[in-house]
Amino acid sequence: MPEEKSLNFIEEIVERDLAAGQKGIITRFPPEPNGYLHLGHAKSICLNFGLSLKYGGYTNLRFDDTNPVTEETEYVDSIKDDVRWLGFDWKNELYASDYFPQLYEFALTLIRKGLAYVDDSTSDEIAAGKGTPTSPGKDSPFRGRSVEENLSLFQQMKEGRFKDGERVLRAKIDMAHTNMHMRDPILYRIKHAHHHRTGDAWCIYPMYDFAHGQSDSIEKVTHSICTLEFVPHRELYDWFIEKLEIFPSRQYEFARLNMTHTLMSKRKLLQLVNENHVSGWDDPRMPTLSGVRRRGYTPEAIRDFCDRVGVAKRDNLIDISLLEFCVREHLNKVAQRRMVVFDPLKIVLINYPEGQSENLPSENNPGDEPVTYREMPFSRELYIERDDFMEHPPKKYFRLAPGQMVRLKSAYIIKCEEVIKDAAGTVTEVRCTYLPESKSGSDTSGIQVKGTLHWVSAAHTIPVEVRIYDRLFTVEDLGSIEGDFRQYLNPQSLVVKKVFAEPSLAKATAGDRFQFLRMGYYCLDEDSTPAKLVFNQTVTLRDMWAKEVKKG
RNA sequence: UGCCCGAUGGUGUAAUUGGCAACACGCUUGAUUUUGAUUCAAGAAAGUCCAGGUUCGAGCCCUGGUCGGGCAACCA
């Protein structure tokens, strides 16, 4: 039995409720369809769906579509794709807009109870009347209207007798309340706008506060989980439930996910898209689910990540290296190994017959239970990484150098015999001898070498494009910067290279994930054509040597 | 100048609810290795924001501070 993992504070609440006799739980994931889902949403999705999976119950997918001017069907579709990709199934696909008739009835109820009124004030007047956090607001001059007049006016609002902004319906609570959200919050506003689902059926739309909690209640959601910025809304949330005498859903808040070197704000991400700082919502540098998916991240890795970051109420800034650890850990298990030379240096095997070649088997993944192999052509002329040769190597360098021997992965041990340079002194070719008796799998040479290099046969290699990504922003904490966040965009966040791949990669299909030996994890991008393969770098391998070099 | 949250190694999350502060990432060192990857082993790193109080005993409870975050969209 593995050690029982400790519960997060929401699980504790759920277990307490269950122990107190509650029969099961219902949660919901309530995105507004005005942008693509990002890693922060993944945390919420894993929490909400994870809870109902763990405690027996279900989770609804409910679109909070109460603002027709920013919401679109494109977003609805992408959100559904992303939730499914992450690996979760919702019980019901619902929309707050489904509840417009019911919500309208709720508004009528409040008016009849004398708890809501139509306000003719302008937006500015209402804002001014709100007061400030440290000073009370003032009652609207329209606050005292009779129930009949309010009913009539609200009816006229619904019928389209007024223009946008001319009137609103407000709750009648307390303009001096210490909680700003309780100072007669707006319930309904007029928007003569086309809604992605209800079309032109309505010209009044409920505000978030009047739609969200009641939607939870209608669905009998037991635990309505949201982020910390909604804490002050909870008092209002409960007020509606009490006054309307409806199912008592309960709201609980947790701290949203923040990550180093990136942003988790839909508004700012939209700006990056609109201003073409990235190629789209699914640009592999984006922290969106469609972005990390295209980058090659697996749903397993994302879920593992969400599990590891935990759930609590204090502000946090998760190091992006934790995310990278999670992908590496999963990809190490599932990605097939391939060899690709990024910056080629020609090797000529002077004792290997010209015109000859042979196929050498190489493991697809050394960790697989029965190890499987692919064939790699080997010949007299090869490419290795330019970094893997040094004419004057430092002490702990155990790659190729004059007089030194290295192993070519899955092939032979070679020894550097001669270095050829051009007029500028740049090494253009390295001549080596190979040890025929050192062939992988049947090595009788008895020689042990420290270094093993990846390589590709010059005559058999296929050119491919590789897109190498780095952090989107140069600063760690985007939340604590002054000025425009765009000035911190990393100009080096995308580097495109033409590189040399082993021929078996020609068979790859979009979405396939590989480990390019010693280089990193890559996946085939959808931009690929049979004539031109494009690979996205998912994440590099851990690199102790790079650290050593950096230390100097 | 109000109300509401929060504070535990560098980061994140725990601490059987009052009993020797643990786990993970990151970092360091060593072993293994036909990937300087993986794997394995070891280690450094907080005495729990501060000050009082309750208690045999406080990271947990109480009081008062300090610091950080949120709250005044006809956004969600």
XYZ file of C-alpha atoms (C1' of nucleotides) in Angstrom:
628
model
C 0.000 0.000 0.000
C 1.437 3.335 -1.012
C 1.428 6.030 1.593
C -1.855 7.945 1.577
C -1.335 11.331 0.014
C -2.419 14.175 2.226
C -5.569 16.021 1.258
C -5.734 19.560 0.004
C -8.059 21.917 1.825
C -10.897 21.443 -0.641
C -10.725 17.671 -0.394
C -10.919 18.088 3.354
C -14.083 20.123 2.982
C -15.576 17.532 0.658
C -14.730 14.661 2.984
C -16.219 16.568 5.879
C -19.420 17.154 3.905
C -19.591 13.541 2.835
C -19.040 12.394 6.410
C -21.867 14.709 7.463
C -24.226 12.812 5.209
C -24.040 14.523 1.844
C -24.727 11.939 -0.830
C -22.255 12.827 -3.535
C -20.696 15.830 -5.101
C -21.348 17.842 -8.226
C -18.766 20.256 -9.548
C -18.539 22.304 -12.667
C -15.897 23.828 -14.897
C -17.274 27.226 -15.956
C -15.147 28.888 -18.666
C -16.253 32.025 -20.458
C -15.950 31.349 -24.187
C -13.888 34.437 -24.903
C -10.430 32.920 -25.246
C -8.449 29.718 -25.251
C -7.777 27.624 -22.188
C -4.347 27.848 -20.567
C -2.360 26.014 -17.917
C -4.191 27.908 -15.187
C -7.447 26.455 -16.459
C -5.806 23.038 -16.513
C -5.282 23.353 -12.787
C -8.957 24.170 -12.323
C -10.069 21.390 -14.660
C -7.938 18.808 -12.876
C -9.262 20.018 -9.547
C -12.950 20.032 -10.497
C -12.985 16.831 -12.528
C -10.507 15.169 -10.189
C -12.758 15.821 -7.217
C -15.879 14.317 -8.741
C -13.892 11.351 -10.017
C -12.397 10.746 -6.597
C -15.527 11.196 -4.516
C -18.208 9.853 -6.808
C -20.243 12.412 -8.599
C -19.881 14.326 -11.808
C -18.704 17.545 -13.342
C -20.591 19.736 -15.764
C -18.981 21.813 -18.442
C -20.829 25.101 -18.271
C -20.058 28.030 -20.480
C -20.472 31.315 -18.682
C -21.773 33.088 -21.746
C -23.467 36.157 -20.350
C -21.562 38.751 -22.340
C -22.441 38.417 -26.033
C -19.964 41.002 -27.240
C -16.818 39.028 -26.348
C -17.961 35.461 -26.747
C -17.717 33.257 -29.808
C -18.441 29.718 -30.904
C -14.813 29.265 -31.968
C -13.869 29.490 -28.327
C -16.566 27.052 -27.266
C -15.183 24.479 -29.674
C -11.577 24.958 -28.646
C -12.487 24.677 -24.969
C -14.289 21.394 -25.508
C -11.334 20.041 -27.489
C -8.904 21.053 -24.780
C -10.870 19.534 -21.900
C -11.217 16.277 -23.810
C -7.548 16.302 -24.748
C -6.636 16.711 -21.102
C -8.527 13.508 -20.543
C -11.779 14.511 -18.891
C -15.432 13.882 -19.706
C -18.154 16.194 -18.535
C -21.567 14.917 -17.570
C -23.542 17.750 -19.184
C -22.608 20.423 -21.659
C -24.435 23.481 -20.389
C -24.613 27.193 -20.976
C -25.532 29.986 -18.631
C -27.540 31.286 -21.580
C -29.744 28.194 -21.256
C -30.902 29.703 -18.006
C -31.815 33.170 -19.275
C -35.572 32.575 -18.860
C -35.100 31.194 -15.367
C -32.703 33.971 -14.424
C -35.271 36.498 -15.623
C -37.804 34.910 -13.288
C -35.331 35.139 -10.430
C -34.980 38.851 -11.158
C -38.760 39.237 -11.034
C -38.796 37.464 -7.695
C -36.288 39.877 -6.285
C -38.211 42.866 -7.581
C -41.433 41.586 -6.039
C -39.657 41.151 -2.752
C -38.516 44.726 -2.951
C -34.933 43.584 -3.303
C -34.205 44.933 -6.772
C -34.893 48.116 -8.682
C -34.434 49.667 -12.071
C -31.878 52.442 -12.076
C -31.894 55.154 -14.773
C -28.528 56.536 -13.738
C -25.674 56.659 -16.190
C -22.685 54.393 -15.846
C -20.645 57.257 -14.435
C -23.317 58.191 -11.934
C -23.555 54.638 -10.714
C -19.786 54.397 -10.380
C -19.690 57.675 -8.461
C -22.502 56.543 -6.213
C -20.612 53.387 -5.286
C -18.271 55.317 -3.056
C -14.817 53.920 -2.419
C -13.507 51.035 -0.335
C -12.952 53.488 2.512
C -16.057 55.623 2.124
C -19.691 54.624 1.804
C -21.709 55.034 -1.361
C -24.899 57.041 -1.864
C -28.349 55.708 -2.576
C -29.464 56.114 -6.158
C -32.376 58.558 -6.617
C -34.248 55.682 -8.261
C -33.763 53.321 -5.343
C -37.212 53.995 -3.915
C -39.315 53.032 -6.895
C -42.379 50.924 -6.272
C -42.505 47.253 -7.061
C -45.057 47.943 -9.806
C -42.929 50.582 -11.451
C -39.850 48.359 -11.290
C -41.763 45.448 -12.755
C -42.993 47.607 -15.589
C -39.637 49.177 -16.296
C -37.804 45.842 -16.213
C -40.410 44.468 -18.587
C -39.740 47.367 -20.928
C -36.001 46.765 -20.665
C -36.585 43.227 -21.781
C -38.804 44.356 -24.628
C -36.111 46.562 -26.026
C -37.724 49.902 -25.295
C -34.403 51.349 -24.141
C -31.019 51.795 -25.655
C -27.800 50.224 -24.344
C -26.805 51.716 -21.033
C -30.013 53.628 -20.446
C -31.161 51.510 -17.544
C -29.965 48.659 -15.374
C -31.541 46.413 -12.796
C -29.789 46.543 -9.458
C -30.114 44.578 -6.264
C -31.219 46.649 -3.289
C -28.781 45.748 -0.528
C -26.715 48.380 1.217
C -24.833 51.296 -0.331
C -22.692 51.617 2.802
C -21.673 47.968 2.947
C -17.965 47.397 3.632
C -17.955 44.876 0.814
C -18.108 46.868 -2.416
C -19.865 43.993 -4.131
C -22.829 44.393 -1.792
C -23.420 48.056 -2.706
C -26.453 47.487 -4.900
C -24.706 45.399 -7.561
C -25.970 45.503 -11.116
C -27.998 42.436 -12.039
C -28.976 43.120 -15.614
C -27.704 45.465 -18.298
C -29.017 46.282 -21.752
C -27.002 45.071 -24.728
C -28.575 45.010 -28.138
C -26.041 42.462 -29.274
C -26.178 39.153 -31.069
C -25.510 36.238 -28.757
C -23.662 33.178 -30.044
C -26.471 30.908 -28.850
C -29.607 32.883 -28.127
C -29.224 35.098 -31.171
C -31.415 38.178 -30.824
C -33.894 36.702 -28.364
C -32.600 38.894 -25.561
C -31.402 42.444 -25.263
C -30.850 42.314 -21.524
C -28.121 40.116 -20.141
C -27.422 39.096 -16.558
C -24.119 40.050 -14.962
C -21.693 37.393 -13.761
C -22.830 37.603 -10.158
C -26.461 37.137 -11.029
C -25.802 34.304 -13.450
C -23.023 32.233 -12.002
C -24.287 31.321 -8.582
C -27.819 30.712 -9.740
C -26.528 28.509 -12.535
C -24.630 26.507 -9.930
C -27.779 26.280 -7.895
C -29.960 25.202 -10.813
C -27.477 22.424 -11.534
C -27.337 21.469 -7.857
C -23.607 22.006 -7.844
C -22.439 21.169 -4.344
C -18.952 22.633 -4.462
C -18.445 25.646 -6.682
C -14.714 26.082 -6.924
C -13.167 29.258 -8.225
C -10.092 31.395 -7.818
C -9.234 33.822 -5.044
C -10.350 37.006 -6.765
C -13.912 35.839 -6.258
C -13.670 35.703 -2.494
C -15.449 39.055 -2.074
C -18.205 37.836 -4.396
C -19.057 34.978 -2.079
C -21.135 37.154 0.212
C -23.296 38.166 -2.734
C -23.370 34.582 -4.000
C -24.843 33.522 -0.663
C -27.193 36.498 -0.549
C -28.893 35.461 -3.787
C -29.255 31.880 -2.593
C -30.824 33.062 0.626
C -33.209 35.605 -0.880
C -34.248 33.396 -3.764
C -34.498 30.384 -1.485
C -32.789 28.098 -3.952
C -30.411 25.151 -3.715
C -27.475 26.155 -1.526
C -24.385 25.637 -3.651
C -21.253 26.644 -1.788
C -18.333 28.548 -3.199
C -14.711 27.772 -2.317
C -11.688 29.634 -3.569
C -8.135 28.535 -4.309
C -5.060 30.385 -5.547
C -4.661 30.566 -9.285
C -1.603 29.157 -10.996
C 1.235 31.516 -11.838
C 4.335 30.398 -13.661
C 7.750 31.898 -14.224
C 8.552 33.392 -17.621
C 4.994 33.334 -18.849
C 1.559 34.881 -18.479
C -1.731 33.414 -17.457
C -4.011 36.279 -18.420
C -6.460 35.659 -21.243
C -6.544 39.349 -22.016
C -2.787 39.609 -22.436
C -2.544 36.350 -24.320
C -5.178 37.654 -26.712
C -3.068 40.742 -27.164
C -0.030 38.637 -28.087
C -2.145 36.884 -30.686
C -3.729 40.026 -32.087
C -0.436 41.870 -32.324
C 1.271 38.888 -33.946
C 3.909 38.448 -31.311
C 3.039 34.792 -31.651
C 1.545 32.873 -34.549
C -1.773 32.207 -32.806
C -3.404 30.797 -29.705
C -1.708 27.497 -30.469
C 1.760 28.915 -30.944
C 4.020 26.410 -29.164
C 5.400 29.178 -26.970
C 1.978 29.977 -25.571
C 0.935 28.621 -22.156
C -2.397 27.688 -23.723
C -3.393 24.058 -23.799
C -3.492 24.194 -27.590
C -0.013 25.713 -27.490
C 1.594 23.179 -25.197
C -0.174 20.405 -27.096
C 1.386 21.600 -30.331
C 4.666 21.940 -28.512
C 4.536 18.220 -27.773
C 3.457 18.158 -24.138
C 1.340 15.166 -23.201
C -1.920 15.329 -21.234
C -0.350 12.908 -18.763
C 2.456 15.378 -18.127
C 0.057 18.277 -17.626
C -2.081 16.297 -15.213
C 0.999 15.216 -13.292
C 2.065 18.847 -13.158
C -1.304 19.977 -11.816
C -1.056 17.270 -9.223
C 2.367 18.417 -8.112
C 1.621 22.124 -7.833
C -1.029 21.402 -5.241
C -4.048 23.414 -4.196
C -3.888 26.100 -1.536
C -4.889 29.700 -0.880
C -1.581 31.512 -0.898
C -0.210 33.275 -3.938
C 2.338 31.213 -5.765
C 4.805 31.356 -8.623
C 5.610 27.936 -9.968
C 9.003 27.471 -11.540
C 8.580 26.472 -15.166
C 11.270 23.833 -14.578
C 8.688 21.796 -12.685
C 6.543 21.652 -15.817
C 9.602 20.680 -17.830
C 10.439 17.959 -15.378
C 6.948 16.509 -15.793
C 7.186 16.331 -19.575
C 10.649 14.865 -19.555
C 9.570 12.216 -17.116
C 6.682 11.111 -19.316
C 8.400 11.521 -22.659
C 11.417 9.566 -21.462
C 9.086 6.593 -21.156
C 7.078 6.983 -24.335
C 9.196 8.800 -26.906
C 11.135 6.826 -29.483
C 14.795 7.717 -29.925
C 16.103 9.118 -33.172
C 19.350 10.739 -34.255
C 19.453 14.225 -35.714
C 22.541 16.337 -36.247
C 21.855 20.027 -35.807
C 25.168 21.618 -36.676
C 27.042 19.141 -38.861
C 30.734 18.440 -38.933
C 31.850 16.003 -41.606
C 33.601 12.825 -40.514
C 35.401 10.699 -43.083
C 36.253 7.148 -42.078
C 39.457 6.650 -44.003
C 39.518 2.894 -43.489
C 35.865 2.317 -44.380
C 35.441 1.244 -48.021
C 34.117 3.897 -50.374
C 30.666 3.210 -51.743
C 29.904 0.716 -48.989
C 27.145 1.037 -46.435
C 25.445 -1.157 -43.859
C 22.322 -0.985 -41.738
C 22.825 -0.952 -38.022
C 20.014 -1.589 -35.537
C 19.455 1.057 -32.883
C 17.053 0.931 -29.926
C 13.806 2.810 -30.236
C 13.758 3.180 -26.467
C 16.284 1.501 -24.196
C 13.708 1.379 -21.410
C 11.100 -0.602 -23.340
C 10.378 -4.080 -22.085
C 11.130 -5.985 -25.171
C 13.475 -3.474 -26.758
C 12.637 -2.792 -30.385
C 14.969 -1.491 -33.021
C 15.091 0.515 -36.199
C 17.813 0.435 -38.803
C 20.282 3.218 -39.398
C 22.425 3.349 -42.502
C 26.133 3.749 -41.833
C 28.780 4.671 -44.363
C 32.198 6.228 -44.926
C 31.036 9.818 -44.628
C 29.082 10.882 -41.607
C 27.981 13.991 -39.782
C 28.428 14.553 -36.102
C 27.616 17.617 -34.025
C 30.213 20.352 -34.374
C 30.107 20.697 -30.589
C 31.196 17.103 -30.287
C 34.662 17.831 -31.624
C 37.323 20.099 -30.183
C 40.839 20.522 -31.434
C 42.024 21.726 -28.031
C 39.671 20.164 -25.524
C 39.433 21.208 -21.874
C 40.155 18.670 -19.147
C 36.869 16.848 -18.658
C 35.875 16.812 -22.331
C 35.306 13.254 -23.425
C 34.076 13.710 -26.933
C 36.102 13.659 -30.130
C 39.504 15.342 -30.210
C 42.783 14.714 -32.025
C 44.051 11.267 -31.147
C 40.939 10.530 -29.058
C 38.366 7.797 -29.464
C 34.611 7.961 -29.101
C 31.758 5.567 -29.687
C 29.229 6.358 -32.392
C 25.938 5.313 -30.861
C 24.821 1.884 -32.071
C 27.822 1.757 -34.423
C 31.583 1.724 -34.022
C 34.334 3.296 -32.013
C 36.232 5.814 -34.097
C 39.551 7.524 -33.575
C 40.413 11.006 -34.750
C 43.461 10.893 -37.032
C 43.527 14.211 -38.885
C 41.848 17.591 -38.771
C 41.171 19.460 -42.018
C 40.700 23.227 -41.939
C 39.931 25.918 -44.443
C 41.927 29.102 -45.023
C 40.110 30.808 -42.167
C 41.135 28.068 -39.782
C 37.659 26.602 -39.444
C 37.533 22.852 -39.138
C 35.772 21.537 -42.242
C 36.346 17.836 -41.866
C 37.746 15.340 -39.434
C 39.358 12.159 -40.693
C 39.037 9.142 -38.501
C 39.615 5.432 -38.508
C 36.933 3.095 -37.248
C 37.479 -0.128 -35.320
C 35.628 -2.862 -37.212
C 35.721 -5.177 -34.198
C 33.981 -2.552 -32.012
C 30.619 -2.916 -33.728
C 27.689 -2.425 -31.365
C 26.305 -5.680 -30.136
C 29.385 -7.662 -31.087
C 32.178 -5.559 -29.680
C 35.334 -7.578 -29.190
C 37.687 -4.624 -29.120
C 37.845 -4.520 -25.344
C 38.153 -0.762 -25.549
C 36.156 1.460 -23.207
C 35.470 5.014 -24.302
C 33.925 7.786 -22.250
C 31.954 9.492 -24.962
C 29.135 8.319 -27.171
C 27.968 10.540 -29.992
C 24.906 10.663 -32.189
C 25.524 10.781 -35.910
C 23.929 10.494 -39.295
C 25.171 9.080 -42.594
C 25.885 11.966 -44.948
C 24.519 10.170 -47.967
C 21.329 9.009 -46.275
C 20.321 11.962 -44.167
C 17.114 13.865 -44.786
C 16.899 17.605 -44.213
C 14.235 18.704 -41.767
C 13.282 21.948 -40.095
C 13.475 22.256 -36.392
C 11.828 24.985 -34.323
C 13.646 25.606 -31.093
C 11.800 27.399 -28.359
C 12.867 29.299 -25.315
C 10.924 31.091 -22.574
C 8.403 33.546 -23.948
C 9.502 36.271 -21.546
C 12.899 37.211 -20.247
C 11.734 37.986 -16.726
C 10.726 35.420 -14.150
C 7.803 37.143 -12.528
C 5.590 38.967 -14.971
C 3.340 39.871 -12.085
C 5.865 42.204 -10.538
C 7.086 44.202 -13.494
C 6.524 47.845 -14.098
C 5.492 49.078 -17.513
C 4.378 47.221 -20.600
C 4.744 43.458 -20.388
C 5.545 43.288 -24.110
C 8.945 44.854 -23.609
C 9.974 41.672 -21.826
C 9.191 39.367 -24.737
C 12.172 37.145 -25.441
C 13.395 37.889 -28.984
C 15.088 34.480 -28.947
C 11.963 32.550 -28.028
C 11.872 30.957 -31.475
C 14.887 29.878 -33.514
C 14.397 27.958 -36.746
C 17.117 25.629 -38.013
C 17.668 23.335 -40.951
C 19.076 20.120 -39.579
C 20.041 16.596 -40.673
C 17.902 13.695 -39.628
C 18.230 9.945 -39.898
C 16.083 8.607 -42.747
C 13.567 6.712 -40.597
C 12.087 10.043 -39.542
C 10.540 10.360 -42.994
C 7.825 8.009 -41.749
C 6.780 10.278 -38.867
C 3.247 11.639 -38.793
C 1.904 14.819 -37.191
C 1.902 14.671 -33.423
C 4.539 11.925 -33.195
C 6.928 12.564 -30.358
C 10.606 11.652 -30.376
C 13.709 12.055 -28.374
C 16.457 13.318 -30.645
C 19.373 11.679 -28.924
C 21.338 14.060 -26.736
C 19.379 17.020 -28.169
C 15.922 16.957 -26.639
C 12.326 15.949 -27.198
C 10.669 16.956 -30.440
C 7.317 16.397 -32.051
C 6.249 16.615 -35.643
C 4.371 19.852 -36.287
C 1.188 20.092 -38.297
C 2.954 22.460 -40.703
C 4.873 19.467 -42.024
C 4.494 18.218 -45.581
C 6.011 15.020 -46.990
C 8.574 17.208 -48.700
C 9.380 19.241 -45.638
C 9.188 17.900 -42.129
C 8.967 20.378 -39.278
C 9.689 19.432 -35.691
C 8.914 21.457 -32.592
C 11.240 21.273 -29.656
C 9.161 20.185 -26.681
C 11.909 20.417 -24.080
C 15.635 19.874 -23.924
C 17.277 17.018 -22.093
C 18.897 17.713 -18.769
C 22.422 18.692 -19.606
C 25.106 18.347 -16.936
C 27.878 19.069 -19.419
C 26.326 22.412 -20.319
C 26.361 23.238 -16.625
C 29.987 22.159 -16.375
C 30.927 24.385 -19.302
C 29.028 27.293 -17.795
C 30.940 26.900 -14.565
C 34.098 27.326 -16.638
C -8.258 54.675 5.130
C -12.190 50.491 5.312
C -13.260 45.232 4.337
C -11.509 40.345 2.906
C -7.573 36.628 2.060
C -2.742 34.855 3.029
C 2.462 34.061 5.387
C 6.585 26.849 6.544
C 14.050 25.489 2.834
C 15.434 28.930 -3.578
C 10.230 27.114 -5.508
C 5.661 24.488 -4.492
C 3.023 21.544 -1.096
C 2.730 18.573 3.720
C 2.922 17.906 9.038
C -1.621 11.885 11.959
C -5.469 18.511 13.538
C -1.274 20.590 20.120
C 3.862 15.886 20.080
C 11.366 15.240 17.124
C 9.123 20.098 10.502
C 8.211 15.839 5.651
C 7.768 15.149 0.207
C 8.676 16.937 -4.734
C 11.227 20.306 -8.146
C 15.841 22.804 -8.248
C 20.997 22.538 -6.371
C 25.753 19.615 -4.874
C 28.525 14.942 -4.751
C 29.298 9.821 -6.029
C 28.001 5.033 -8.737
C 26.096 2.865 -13.190
C 25.502 3.999 -18.332
C 26.910 2.604 -26.099
C 22.352 9.378 -24.765
C 27.341 14.001 -20.088
C 19.992 11.323 -20.858
C 17.716 7.670 -17.765
C 18.515 4.941 -13.190
C 20.615 4.547 -8.216
C 22.848 6.458 -3.710
C 24.280 10.406 -0.597
C 24.166 15.598 0.764
C 23.416 20.998 1.497
C 19.319 23.966 2.363
C 13.702 26.189 6.594
C 13.474 25.954 12.946
C 7.830 27.795 10.463
C 7.043 36.753 9.323
C 7.590 39.416 14.374
C 6.158 40.154 19.654
C 3.427 38.531 23.540
C -0.085 34.839 25.684
C -2.414 29.754 26.774
C 0.009 24.864 27.545
C 4.202 19.872 30.234
C 4.582 20.979 25.009
C 2.670 25.763 19.642
C 4.128 25.706 12.574
C -0.881 24.558 14.375
C -4.885 27.852 19.533
C -5.495 33.407 21.397
C -4.038 38.816 21.140
C -1.416 42.720 18.795
C 1.758 44.030 14.933
C 4.567 43.500 10.103
C 4.628 42.164 5.175
C 2.198 40.391 0.578
C -2.303 39.971 -2.325
C -7.470 41.162 -3.507
C -11.846 44.537 -3.527
C -14.674 50.755 -6.148
C -16.017 47.070 -15.095
C -23.267 48.051 -17.505
C -16.046 41.957 -17.666
C -15.849 37.018 -15.953
